[in-house]
Every structure is written in structure tokens, then in C-alpha cells.
mmCIF file of C-alpha atoms in Angstrom:
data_model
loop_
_atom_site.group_PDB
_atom_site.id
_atom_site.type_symbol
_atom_site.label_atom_id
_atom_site.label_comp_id
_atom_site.label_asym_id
_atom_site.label_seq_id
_atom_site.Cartn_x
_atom_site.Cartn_y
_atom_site.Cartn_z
ATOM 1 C CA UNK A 19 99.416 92.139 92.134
ATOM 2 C CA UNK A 20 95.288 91.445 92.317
ATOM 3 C CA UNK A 21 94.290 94.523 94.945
ATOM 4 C CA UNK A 22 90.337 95.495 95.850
ATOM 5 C CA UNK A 23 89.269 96.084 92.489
ATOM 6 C CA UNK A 24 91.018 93.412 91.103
ATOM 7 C CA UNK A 25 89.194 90.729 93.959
ATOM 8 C CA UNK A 26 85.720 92.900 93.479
ATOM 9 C CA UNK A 27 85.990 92.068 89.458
ATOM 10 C CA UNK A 28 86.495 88.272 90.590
ATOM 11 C CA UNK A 29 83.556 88.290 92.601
ATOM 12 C CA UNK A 30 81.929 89.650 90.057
ATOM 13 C CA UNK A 31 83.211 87.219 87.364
ATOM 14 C CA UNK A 32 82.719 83.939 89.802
ATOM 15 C CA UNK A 33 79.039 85.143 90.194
ATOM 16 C CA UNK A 34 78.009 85.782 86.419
ATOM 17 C CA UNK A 35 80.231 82.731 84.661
ATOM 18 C CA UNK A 36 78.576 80.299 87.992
ATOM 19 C CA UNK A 37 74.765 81.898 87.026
ATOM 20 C CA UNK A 38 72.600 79.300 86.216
ATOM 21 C CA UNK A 39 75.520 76.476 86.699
ATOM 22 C CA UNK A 40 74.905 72.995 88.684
ATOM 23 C CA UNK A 41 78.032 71.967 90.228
ATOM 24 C CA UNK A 42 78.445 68.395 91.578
ATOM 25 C CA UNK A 43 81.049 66.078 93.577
ATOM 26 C CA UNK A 44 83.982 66.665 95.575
ATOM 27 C CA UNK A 45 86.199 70.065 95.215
ATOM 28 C CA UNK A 46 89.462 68.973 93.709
ATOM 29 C CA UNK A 47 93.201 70.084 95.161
ATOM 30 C CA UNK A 48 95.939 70.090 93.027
ATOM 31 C CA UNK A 49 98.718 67.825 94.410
ATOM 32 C CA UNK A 50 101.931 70.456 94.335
ATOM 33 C CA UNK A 51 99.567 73.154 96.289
ATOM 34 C CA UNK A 52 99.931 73.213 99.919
ATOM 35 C CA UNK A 53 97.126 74.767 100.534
ATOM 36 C CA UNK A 54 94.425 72.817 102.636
ATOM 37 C CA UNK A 55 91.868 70.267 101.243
ATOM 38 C CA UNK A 56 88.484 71.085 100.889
ATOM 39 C CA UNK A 57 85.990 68.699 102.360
ATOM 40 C CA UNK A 58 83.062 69.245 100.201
ATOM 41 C CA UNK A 59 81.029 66.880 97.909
ATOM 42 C CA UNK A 60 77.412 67.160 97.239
ATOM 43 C CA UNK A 61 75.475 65.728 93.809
ATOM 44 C CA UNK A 62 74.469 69.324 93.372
ATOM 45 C CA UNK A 63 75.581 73.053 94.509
ATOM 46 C CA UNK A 64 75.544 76.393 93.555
ATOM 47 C CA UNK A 65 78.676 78.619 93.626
ATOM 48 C CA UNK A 66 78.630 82.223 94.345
ATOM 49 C CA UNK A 67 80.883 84.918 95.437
ATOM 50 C CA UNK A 68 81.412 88.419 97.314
ATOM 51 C CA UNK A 69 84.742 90.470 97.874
ATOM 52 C CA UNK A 70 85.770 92.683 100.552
ATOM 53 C CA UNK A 71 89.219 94.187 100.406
ATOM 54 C CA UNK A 72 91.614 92.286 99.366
ATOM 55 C CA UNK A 73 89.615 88.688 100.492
ATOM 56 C CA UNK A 74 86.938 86.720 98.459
ATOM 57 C CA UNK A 75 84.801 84.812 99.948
ATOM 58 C CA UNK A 76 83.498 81.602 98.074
ATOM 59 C CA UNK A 77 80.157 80.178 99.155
ATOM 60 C CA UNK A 78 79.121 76.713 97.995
ATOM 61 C CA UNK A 79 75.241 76.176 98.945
ATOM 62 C CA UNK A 80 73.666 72.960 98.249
ATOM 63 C CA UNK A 81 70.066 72.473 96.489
ATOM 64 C CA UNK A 82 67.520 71.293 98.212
ATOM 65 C CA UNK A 83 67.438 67.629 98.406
ATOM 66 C CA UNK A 84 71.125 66.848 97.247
ATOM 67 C CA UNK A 85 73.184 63.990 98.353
ATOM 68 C CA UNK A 86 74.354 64.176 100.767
ATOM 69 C CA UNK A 87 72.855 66.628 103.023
ATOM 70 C CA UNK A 88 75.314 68.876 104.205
ATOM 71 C CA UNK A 89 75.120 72.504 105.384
ATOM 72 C CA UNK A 90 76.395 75.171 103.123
ATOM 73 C CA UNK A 91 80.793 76.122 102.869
ATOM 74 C CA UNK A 92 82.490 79.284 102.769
ATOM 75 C CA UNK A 93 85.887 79.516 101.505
ATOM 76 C CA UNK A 94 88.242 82.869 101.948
ATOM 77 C CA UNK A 95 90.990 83.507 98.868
ATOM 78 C CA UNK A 96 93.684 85.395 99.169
ATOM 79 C CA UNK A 97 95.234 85.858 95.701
ATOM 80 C CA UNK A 98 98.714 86.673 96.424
ATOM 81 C CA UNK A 99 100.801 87.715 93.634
ATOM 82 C CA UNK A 100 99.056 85.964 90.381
ATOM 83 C CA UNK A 101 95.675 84.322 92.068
ATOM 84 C CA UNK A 102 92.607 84.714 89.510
ATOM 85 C CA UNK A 103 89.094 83.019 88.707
ATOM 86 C CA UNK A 104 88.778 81.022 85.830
ATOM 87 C CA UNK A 105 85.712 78.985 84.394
ATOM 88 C CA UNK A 106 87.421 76.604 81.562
ATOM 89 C CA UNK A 107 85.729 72.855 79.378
ATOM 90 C CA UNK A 108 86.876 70.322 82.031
ATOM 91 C CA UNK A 109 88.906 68.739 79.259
ATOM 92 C CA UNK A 110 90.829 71.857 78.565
ATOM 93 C CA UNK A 111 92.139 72.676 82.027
ATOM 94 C CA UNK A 112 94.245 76.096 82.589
ATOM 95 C CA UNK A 113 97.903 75.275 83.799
ATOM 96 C CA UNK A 114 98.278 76.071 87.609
ATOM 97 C CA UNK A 115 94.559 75.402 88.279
ATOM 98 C CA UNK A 116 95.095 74.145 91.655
ATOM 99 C CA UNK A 117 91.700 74.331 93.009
ATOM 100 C CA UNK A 118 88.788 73.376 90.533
ATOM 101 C CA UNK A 119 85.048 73.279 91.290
ATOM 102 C CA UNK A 120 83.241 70.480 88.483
ATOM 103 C CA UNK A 121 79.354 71.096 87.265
ATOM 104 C CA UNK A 122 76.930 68.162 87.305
ATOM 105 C CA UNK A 123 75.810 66.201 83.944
ATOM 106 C CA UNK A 124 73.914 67.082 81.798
ATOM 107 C CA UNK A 125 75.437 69.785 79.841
ATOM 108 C CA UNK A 126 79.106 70.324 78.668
ATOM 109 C CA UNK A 127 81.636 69.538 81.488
ATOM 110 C CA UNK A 128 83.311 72.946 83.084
ATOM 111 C CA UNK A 129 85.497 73.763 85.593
ATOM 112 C CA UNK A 130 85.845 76.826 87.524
ATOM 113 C CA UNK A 131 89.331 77.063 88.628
ATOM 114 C CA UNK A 132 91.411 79.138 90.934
ATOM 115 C CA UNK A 133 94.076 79.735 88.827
ATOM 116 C CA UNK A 134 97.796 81.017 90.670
ATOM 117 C CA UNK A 135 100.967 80.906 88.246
ATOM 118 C CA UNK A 136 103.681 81.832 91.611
ATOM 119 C CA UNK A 137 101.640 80.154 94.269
ATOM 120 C CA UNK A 138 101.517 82.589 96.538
ATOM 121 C CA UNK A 139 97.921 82.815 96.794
ATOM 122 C CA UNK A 140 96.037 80.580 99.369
ATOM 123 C CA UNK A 141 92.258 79.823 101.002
ATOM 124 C CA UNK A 142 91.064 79.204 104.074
ATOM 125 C CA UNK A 143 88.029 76.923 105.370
ATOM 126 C CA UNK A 144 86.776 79.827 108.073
ATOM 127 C CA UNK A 145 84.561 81.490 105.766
ATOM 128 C CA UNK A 146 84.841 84.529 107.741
ATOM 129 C CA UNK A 147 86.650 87.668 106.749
ATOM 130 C CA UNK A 148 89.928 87.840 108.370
ATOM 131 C CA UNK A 149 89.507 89.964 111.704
ATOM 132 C CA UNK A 150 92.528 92.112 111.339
ATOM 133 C CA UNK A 151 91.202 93.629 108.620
ATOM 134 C CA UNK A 152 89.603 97.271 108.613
ATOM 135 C CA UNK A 153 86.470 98.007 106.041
ATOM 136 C CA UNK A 154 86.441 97.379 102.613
ATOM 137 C CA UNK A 155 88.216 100.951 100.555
ATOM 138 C CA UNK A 156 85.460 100.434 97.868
ATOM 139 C CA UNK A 157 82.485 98.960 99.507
ATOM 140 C CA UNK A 158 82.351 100.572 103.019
ATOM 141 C CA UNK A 159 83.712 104.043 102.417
ATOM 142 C CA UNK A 160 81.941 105.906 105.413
ATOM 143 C CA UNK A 161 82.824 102.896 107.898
ATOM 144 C CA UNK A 162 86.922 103.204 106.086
ATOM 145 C CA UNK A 163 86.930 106.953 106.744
ATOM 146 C CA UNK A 164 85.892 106.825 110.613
ATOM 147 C CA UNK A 165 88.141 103.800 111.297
ATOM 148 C CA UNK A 166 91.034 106.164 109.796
ATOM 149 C CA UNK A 167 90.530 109.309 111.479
ATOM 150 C CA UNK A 168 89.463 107.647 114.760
ATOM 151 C CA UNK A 169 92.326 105.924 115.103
ATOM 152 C CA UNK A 170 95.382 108.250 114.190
ATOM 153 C CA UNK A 171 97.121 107.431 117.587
ATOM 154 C CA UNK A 172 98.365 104.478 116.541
ATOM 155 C CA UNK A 173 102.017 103.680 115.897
ATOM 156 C CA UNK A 174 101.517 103.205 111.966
ATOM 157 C CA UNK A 175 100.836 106.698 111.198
ATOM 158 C CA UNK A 176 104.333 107.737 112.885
ATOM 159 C CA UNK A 177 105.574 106.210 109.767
ATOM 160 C CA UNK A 178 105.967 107.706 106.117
ATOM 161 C CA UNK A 179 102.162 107.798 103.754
ATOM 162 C CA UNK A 180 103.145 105.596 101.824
ATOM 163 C CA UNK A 181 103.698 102.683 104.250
ATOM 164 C CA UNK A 182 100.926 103.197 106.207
ATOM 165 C CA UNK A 183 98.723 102.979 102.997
ATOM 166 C CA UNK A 184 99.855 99.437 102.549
ATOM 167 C CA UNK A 185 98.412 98.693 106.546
ATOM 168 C CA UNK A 186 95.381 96.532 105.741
ATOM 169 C CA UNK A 187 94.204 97.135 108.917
ATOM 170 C CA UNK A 188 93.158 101.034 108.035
ATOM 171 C CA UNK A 189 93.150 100.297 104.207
ATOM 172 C CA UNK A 190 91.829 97.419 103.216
ATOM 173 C CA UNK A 191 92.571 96.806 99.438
ATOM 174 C CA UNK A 192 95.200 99.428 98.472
ATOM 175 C CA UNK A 193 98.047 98.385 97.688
ATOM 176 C CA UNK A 194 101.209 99.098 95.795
ATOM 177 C CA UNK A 195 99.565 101.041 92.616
ATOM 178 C CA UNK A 196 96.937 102.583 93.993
ATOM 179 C CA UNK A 197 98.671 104.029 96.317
ATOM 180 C CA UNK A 198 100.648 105.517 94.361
ATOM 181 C CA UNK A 199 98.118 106.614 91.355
ATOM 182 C CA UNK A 200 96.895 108.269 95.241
ATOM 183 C CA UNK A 201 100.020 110.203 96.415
ATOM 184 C CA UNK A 202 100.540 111.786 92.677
ATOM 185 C CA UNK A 203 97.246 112.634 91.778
ATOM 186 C CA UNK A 204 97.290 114.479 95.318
ATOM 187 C CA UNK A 205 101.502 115.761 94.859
ATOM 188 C CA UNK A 206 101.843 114.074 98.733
ATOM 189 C CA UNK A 207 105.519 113.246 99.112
ATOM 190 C CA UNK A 208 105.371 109.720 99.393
ATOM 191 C CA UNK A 209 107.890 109.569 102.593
ATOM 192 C CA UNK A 210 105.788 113.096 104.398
ATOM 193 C CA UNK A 211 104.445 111.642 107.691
ATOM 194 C CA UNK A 212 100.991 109.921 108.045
ATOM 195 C CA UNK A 213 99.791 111.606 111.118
ATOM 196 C CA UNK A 214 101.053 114.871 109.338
ATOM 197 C CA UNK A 215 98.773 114.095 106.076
ATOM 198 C CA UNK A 216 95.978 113.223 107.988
ATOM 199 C CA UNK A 217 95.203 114.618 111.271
ATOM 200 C CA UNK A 218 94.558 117.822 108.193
ATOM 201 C CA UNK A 219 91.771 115.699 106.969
ATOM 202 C CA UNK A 220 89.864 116.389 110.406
ATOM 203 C CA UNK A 221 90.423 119.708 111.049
ATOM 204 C CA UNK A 222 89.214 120.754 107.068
ATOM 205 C CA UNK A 223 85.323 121.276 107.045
ATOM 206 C CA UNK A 224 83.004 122.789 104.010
ATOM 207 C CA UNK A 225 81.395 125.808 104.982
ATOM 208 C CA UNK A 226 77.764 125.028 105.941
ATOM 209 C CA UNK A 227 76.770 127.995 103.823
ATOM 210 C CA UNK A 228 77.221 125.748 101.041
ATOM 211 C CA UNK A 229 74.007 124.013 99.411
ATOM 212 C CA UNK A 230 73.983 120.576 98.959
ATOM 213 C CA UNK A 231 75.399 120.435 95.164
ATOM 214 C CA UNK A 232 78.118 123.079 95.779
ATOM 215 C CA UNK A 233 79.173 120.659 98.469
ATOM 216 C CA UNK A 234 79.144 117.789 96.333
ATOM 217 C CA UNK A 235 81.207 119.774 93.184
ATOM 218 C CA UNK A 236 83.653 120.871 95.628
ATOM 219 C CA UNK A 237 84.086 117.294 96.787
ATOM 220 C CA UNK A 238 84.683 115.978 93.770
ATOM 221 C CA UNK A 239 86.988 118.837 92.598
ATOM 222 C CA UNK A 240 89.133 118.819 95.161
ATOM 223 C CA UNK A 241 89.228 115.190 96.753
ATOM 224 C CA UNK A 242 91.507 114.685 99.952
ATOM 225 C CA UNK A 243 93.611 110.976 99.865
ATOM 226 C CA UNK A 244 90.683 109.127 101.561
ATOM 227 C CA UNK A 245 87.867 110.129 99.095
ATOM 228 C CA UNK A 246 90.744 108.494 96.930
ATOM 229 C CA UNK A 247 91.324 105.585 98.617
ATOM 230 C CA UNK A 248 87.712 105.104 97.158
ATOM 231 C CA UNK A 249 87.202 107.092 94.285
ATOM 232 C CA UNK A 250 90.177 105.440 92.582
ATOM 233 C CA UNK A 251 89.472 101.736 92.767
ATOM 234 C CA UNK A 252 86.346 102.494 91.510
ATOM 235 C CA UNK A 253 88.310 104.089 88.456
ATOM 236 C CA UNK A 254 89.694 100.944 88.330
ATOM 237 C CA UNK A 255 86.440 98.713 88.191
ATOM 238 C CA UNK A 256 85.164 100.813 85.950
ATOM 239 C CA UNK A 257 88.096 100.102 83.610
ATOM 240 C CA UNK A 258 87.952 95.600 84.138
ATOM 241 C CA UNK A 259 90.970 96.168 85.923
ATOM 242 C CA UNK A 260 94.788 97.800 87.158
ATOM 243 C CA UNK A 261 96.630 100.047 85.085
ATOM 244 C CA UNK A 262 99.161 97.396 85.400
ATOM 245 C CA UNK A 263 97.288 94.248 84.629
ATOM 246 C CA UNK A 264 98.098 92.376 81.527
ATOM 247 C CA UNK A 265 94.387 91.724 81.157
ATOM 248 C CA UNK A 266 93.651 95.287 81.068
ATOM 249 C CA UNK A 267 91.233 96.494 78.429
ATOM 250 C CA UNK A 268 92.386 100.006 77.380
ATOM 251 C CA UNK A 269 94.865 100.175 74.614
ATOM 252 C CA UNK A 270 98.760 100.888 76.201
ATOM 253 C CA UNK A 271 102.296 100.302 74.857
ATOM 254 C CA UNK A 272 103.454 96.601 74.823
ATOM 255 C CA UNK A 273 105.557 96.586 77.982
ATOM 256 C CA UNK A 274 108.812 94.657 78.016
ATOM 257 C CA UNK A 275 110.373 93.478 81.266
ATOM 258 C CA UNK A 276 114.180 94.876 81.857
ATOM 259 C CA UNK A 277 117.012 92.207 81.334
ATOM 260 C CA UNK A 278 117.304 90.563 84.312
ATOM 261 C CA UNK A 279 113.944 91.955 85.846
ATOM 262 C CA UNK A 280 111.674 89.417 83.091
ATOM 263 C CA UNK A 281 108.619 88.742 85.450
ATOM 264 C CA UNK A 282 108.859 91.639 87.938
ATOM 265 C CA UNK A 283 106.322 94.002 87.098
ATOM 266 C CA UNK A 284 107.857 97.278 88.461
ATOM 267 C CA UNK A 285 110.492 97.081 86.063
ATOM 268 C CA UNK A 286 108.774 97.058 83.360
ATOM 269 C CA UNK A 287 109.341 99.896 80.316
ATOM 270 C CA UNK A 288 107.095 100.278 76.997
ATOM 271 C CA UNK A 289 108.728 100.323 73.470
ATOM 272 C CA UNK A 290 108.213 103.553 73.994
ATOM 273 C CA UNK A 291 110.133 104.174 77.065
ATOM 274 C CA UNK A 292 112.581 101.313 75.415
ATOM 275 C CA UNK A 293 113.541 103.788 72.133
ATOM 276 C CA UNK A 294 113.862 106.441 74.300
ATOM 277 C CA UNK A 295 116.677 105.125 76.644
ATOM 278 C CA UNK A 296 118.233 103.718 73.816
ATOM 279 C CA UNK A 297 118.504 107.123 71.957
ATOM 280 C CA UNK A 298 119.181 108.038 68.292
ATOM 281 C CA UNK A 299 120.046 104.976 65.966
ATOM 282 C CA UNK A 300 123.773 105.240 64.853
ATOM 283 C CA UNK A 301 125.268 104.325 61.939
ATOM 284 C CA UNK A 302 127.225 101.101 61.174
ATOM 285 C CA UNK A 303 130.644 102.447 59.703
ATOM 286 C CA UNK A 304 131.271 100.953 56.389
ATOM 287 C CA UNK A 305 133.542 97.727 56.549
ATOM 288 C CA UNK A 306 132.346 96.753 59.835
ATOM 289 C CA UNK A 307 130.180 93.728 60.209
ATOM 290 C CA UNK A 308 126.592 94.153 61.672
ATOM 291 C CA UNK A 309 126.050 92.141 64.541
ATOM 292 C CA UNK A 310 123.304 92.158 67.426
ATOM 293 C CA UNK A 311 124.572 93.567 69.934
ATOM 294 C CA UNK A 312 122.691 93.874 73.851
ATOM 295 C CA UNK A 313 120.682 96.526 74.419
ATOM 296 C CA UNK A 314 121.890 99.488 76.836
ATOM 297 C CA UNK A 315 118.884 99.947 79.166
ATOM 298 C CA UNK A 316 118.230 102.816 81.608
ATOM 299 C CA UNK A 317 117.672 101.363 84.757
ATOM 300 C CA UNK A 318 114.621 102.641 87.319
ATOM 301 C CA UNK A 319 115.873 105.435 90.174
ATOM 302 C CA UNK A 320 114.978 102.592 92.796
ATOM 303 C CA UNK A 321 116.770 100.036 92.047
ATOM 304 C CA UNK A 322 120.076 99.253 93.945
ATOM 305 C CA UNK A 323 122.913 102.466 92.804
ATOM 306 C CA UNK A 324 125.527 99.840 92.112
ATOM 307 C CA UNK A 325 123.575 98.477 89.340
ATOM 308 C CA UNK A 326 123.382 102.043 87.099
ATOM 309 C CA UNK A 327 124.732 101.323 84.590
ATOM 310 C CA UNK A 328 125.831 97.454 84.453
ATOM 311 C CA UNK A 329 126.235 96.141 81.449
ATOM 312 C CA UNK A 330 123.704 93.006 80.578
ATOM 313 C CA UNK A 331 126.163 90.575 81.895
ATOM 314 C CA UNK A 332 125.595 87.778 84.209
ATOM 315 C CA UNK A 333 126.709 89.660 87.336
ATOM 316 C CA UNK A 334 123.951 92.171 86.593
ATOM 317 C CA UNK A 335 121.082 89.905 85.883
ATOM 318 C CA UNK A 336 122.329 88.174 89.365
ATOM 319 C CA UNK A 337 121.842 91.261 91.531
ATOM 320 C CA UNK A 338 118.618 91.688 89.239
ATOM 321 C CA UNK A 339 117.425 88.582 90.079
ATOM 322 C CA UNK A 340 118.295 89.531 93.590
ATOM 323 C CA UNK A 341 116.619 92.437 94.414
ATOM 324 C CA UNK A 342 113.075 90.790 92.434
ATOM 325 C CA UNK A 343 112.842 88.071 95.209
ATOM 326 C CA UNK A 344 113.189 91.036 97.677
ATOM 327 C CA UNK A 345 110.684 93.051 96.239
ATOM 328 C CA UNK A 346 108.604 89.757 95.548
ATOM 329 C CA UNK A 347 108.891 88.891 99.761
ATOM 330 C CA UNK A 348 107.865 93.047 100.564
ATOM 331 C CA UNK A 349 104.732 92.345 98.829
ATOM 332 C CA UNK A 350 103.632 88.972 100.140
ATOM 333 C CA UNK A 351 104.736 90.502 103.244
ATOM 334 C CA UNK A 352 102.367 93.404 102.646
ATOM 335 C CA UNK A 353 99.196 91.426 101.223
#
């Protein structure tokens, strides 16, 4: 699921693949989205983009003397589960494009396209950042921290770390792996109470004996979880992306989704992970015919108990099926 880093490498995408570009006409809506229509058409436009959180904002400015005249439009995505940038020959169109932005002759017809497989993502015609919202994890650190600490009172951080990680009002753009890549690199039981993880943060100080670089190692040596909250996204940007993503760039295992989890990404094992569930290969005993036979896999500690150890039969992929659209709706729920 596209978090912070994942929206700030957009932004960052939208703005160099648009460099330069001359868009032109109306903004185009794919019919099966029911998201709203844009009302935008101008002979010529630039397109440009900035993130904050887990929101992009889209601007489309105008040039000066295009037809017709029309002030400039700001668009806010929200990616949802699958949402993504891409800039494609308008010939050639990406399935699921269901917004698309056209350049102007002359040159080779291109499309950027917001691209979103399960729909889940959307855009608004405010152009404003969505007021609920607390600062940016990765691009307002200092404003993040003070919003945090200043505000431990409320009812959130009665509730286990790891929900109140997920609150976008305190941190905007963390979500489901961060936070935890957060709690392990710090050993914070993921159910230990908020309050009771942070209110520490305001009582520790550094000595003021300290000069300013032995301040600064011992900051970076020993990080508490809201230094994290920025440090790792920028990991992440640093990287082009999650862990998790299947666009990543660093070399990991081929990951294979669980029978009867295919397209849930927390059930997902590497060959690796596969082999080792499966255990030693036996031996067929002579006479007996080989034959494929379904593969015995080890199912996740979080999954539902009554489905240890069902065989790959339809009842199991039913309840797997099952408990994917549940954890599908938590994290729309959460976004």
C-alpha cells in the first residue's frame, strides 16, 4: 500500500517525466471510475506535483495566453491500495488508467495517467490538503514532533503503539510497514501503550555538556520512534521505494502469495521461506506413481487459528478469501 515515501517518489516522478511537457485539452475520466470529473481544458498547461503525507497534490497551470483563459487547478490523490503515476505513448495506454492528462501537438502523443488496479484510490477538486491531517513524517519533522508530544492527552494514545501510528492525524504517512520496520528496529511491543511509549520521549533530554557533534552521533545512534517516523521513510526514498513494493529496486527473493491469499500482500512468503515450510524432499517409494500433489504451506501466526493447518481445499481458500477483504477494508479504513 503507496505510504509517504511512496506519494513523495510520485511527486517526484510526475514532476521530472511532466519537465519540459505541453499538455493540451480536456482531462479525461475513465467511465467505470466513480471518482469526480475534472473540469479542465486549456490548448496548453503545464503539470506539476508536490506530496505531503500520504496526499499529492496535482497542479495544472496554464501558459500565458492559452485558450481559454482559465485560472490555474489543483487536484488532491489519494492512492488507496494500488494508485500510481504513469506517463505512457497515448496509443499504448496502461490498463486501469482512469484519469489521463494528454500533451499538445507537436511531438509524440503521451499520456500521463493515474493508474489504480483495485480502485480504491480517489481525487478531489479542493486542491487543498485535507485538514485532518497532522504534518508531513518526512517533510515537516520538527512541526510532526511538537504536534505529537503536545498533544498526548488525546484519546488515541490510550490505545496500543501500533494503532495510534496508523492515526494520520499525528502521523501523517506511516502506515502499515513502516510502522512496523519502527516498533522492531526500536524492540517496542507493538500492543505497549502509546501514552506509555511516549510521554518518555519528553522527559529524555541530552546533557547540555555535550558539543554539538556528540549530540548529533548520539542522535543518530540511538534514535527514539519519532526520529523514526522520519529517518525511516527517508530510508525508503532513498531506496525508489517500500520494502514491500513490487517495483522495488534492491535484489530480494521472488515472493509468492499463499494459496488462497494470491493478491494480499501480507501473506506473502519467498521461495525461500516456501522450501523451508515445506521441509526435506522425500522420496517417492518405488512402484508408486509420481503425481503433483498441493503444497503443505505454513500459515502466518495472524491469521485466523482455525485455519492452521487446513489443507488447500476450497473451504480454506474461502475463509482465506475471507479474512483478505477484512484486512483489505482495515486498510482503506486506515488510509
Amino acid at each position: 500500500m503507496p505510504e509517504g515515501p511512496e506519494l513523495h517518489l510520485a511527486s517526484r516522478f510526475v514532476n521530472e517525466a511532466c519537465r519540459g511537457l505541453v499538455f493540451g485539452g480536456c482531462v479525461e475520466k475513465s467511465p467505470i471510475s466513480r471518482n469526480p470529473e475534472v473540469p479542465f481544458e486549456s490548448s496548453a498547461y503545464y503539470i506539476s506535483a508536490a506530496a505531503r503525507g500520504k496526499e499529492l497534490r496535482l497542479t495544472l497551470s496554464p501558459l500565458p495566453g492559452a485558450q481559454p483563459p482559465r485560472e490555474p487547478l489543483a487536484l488532491i490523490f489519494h492512492f488507496g491500495m494500488s494508485g500510481s503515476f504513469q506517463l505512457a505513448p497515448s496509443n499504448a495506454l496502461p490498463p486501469h488508467a482512469h484519469l489521463r492528462f494528454y500533451t499538445a501537438p507537436p511531438g509524440p502523443p503521451l499520456t500521463l495517467c493515474f493508474v489504480d488496479i483495485r480502485r480504491f484510490g480517489h481525487w478531489d477538486l479542493s486542491g487543498e490538503w485535507q485538514p485532518g491531517r497532522g504534518p508531513c513524517v518526512l517533510l515537516e519533522y520538527e512541526q510532526f514532533r511538537e504536534n505529537v508530544l503536545r498533544n498526548l492527552a488525546d484519546k488515541v494514545f490510550d490505545r496500543p503503539i501500533c494503532e495510534a501510528l496508523l492515526d494520520q492525524r499525528f502521523f501523517n504517512g506511516i502506515g502499515n510497514y513502516l510502522r512496523a520496520e519502527i516498533l522492531y528496529r526500536l524492540r517496542i511491543p507493538p500492543f505497549e501503550k502509546a501514552r506509555t511509549v511516549l510521554e518518555a520521549l519528553k522527559q529524555h533530554r541530552l546533557s547540555p555538556k555535550l558539543t554539538l557533534s556528540q549530540k548529533i552521533k548520539a542522535k543518530l545512534q540511538n534514535p527514539d520512534l519519532l526520529e523514526l517516523c522520519h529517518s525511516v521513510p527517508k530510508e525508503v526514498v532513498q531506496l525508489g521505494g517500500s520494502w514491500t513494493s513490487g517495483t522495488q529496486r534492491t535484489t530480494r527473493p521472488q515472493a509468492r502469495p499463499l494459496p488462497g491469499h494470491e493478491g494480499h500482500g501480507e501473506a506473502f512468503l519467498s521461495e525461500q521461506q516456501l522450501s523451508s515450510l515445506r521441509g526435506p524432499a522425500s522420496k517417492t517409494p518405488k512402484g508408486k506413481r509420481r503425481g503433483r500433489r498441493p503444497t503443505q504451506v505454513g500459515l502466518p501466526e495472524h491469521l485466523p487459528l482455525e485455519m492452521e493447518g487446513a489443507p488447500p481445499n476450497e473451504l480454506s481458500r474461502r475463509k482465506g478469501r475471507q479474512f483478505g477483504q477484512r484486512l483489505l477494508q482495515t486498510l482503506k479504513d486506515k488510509d
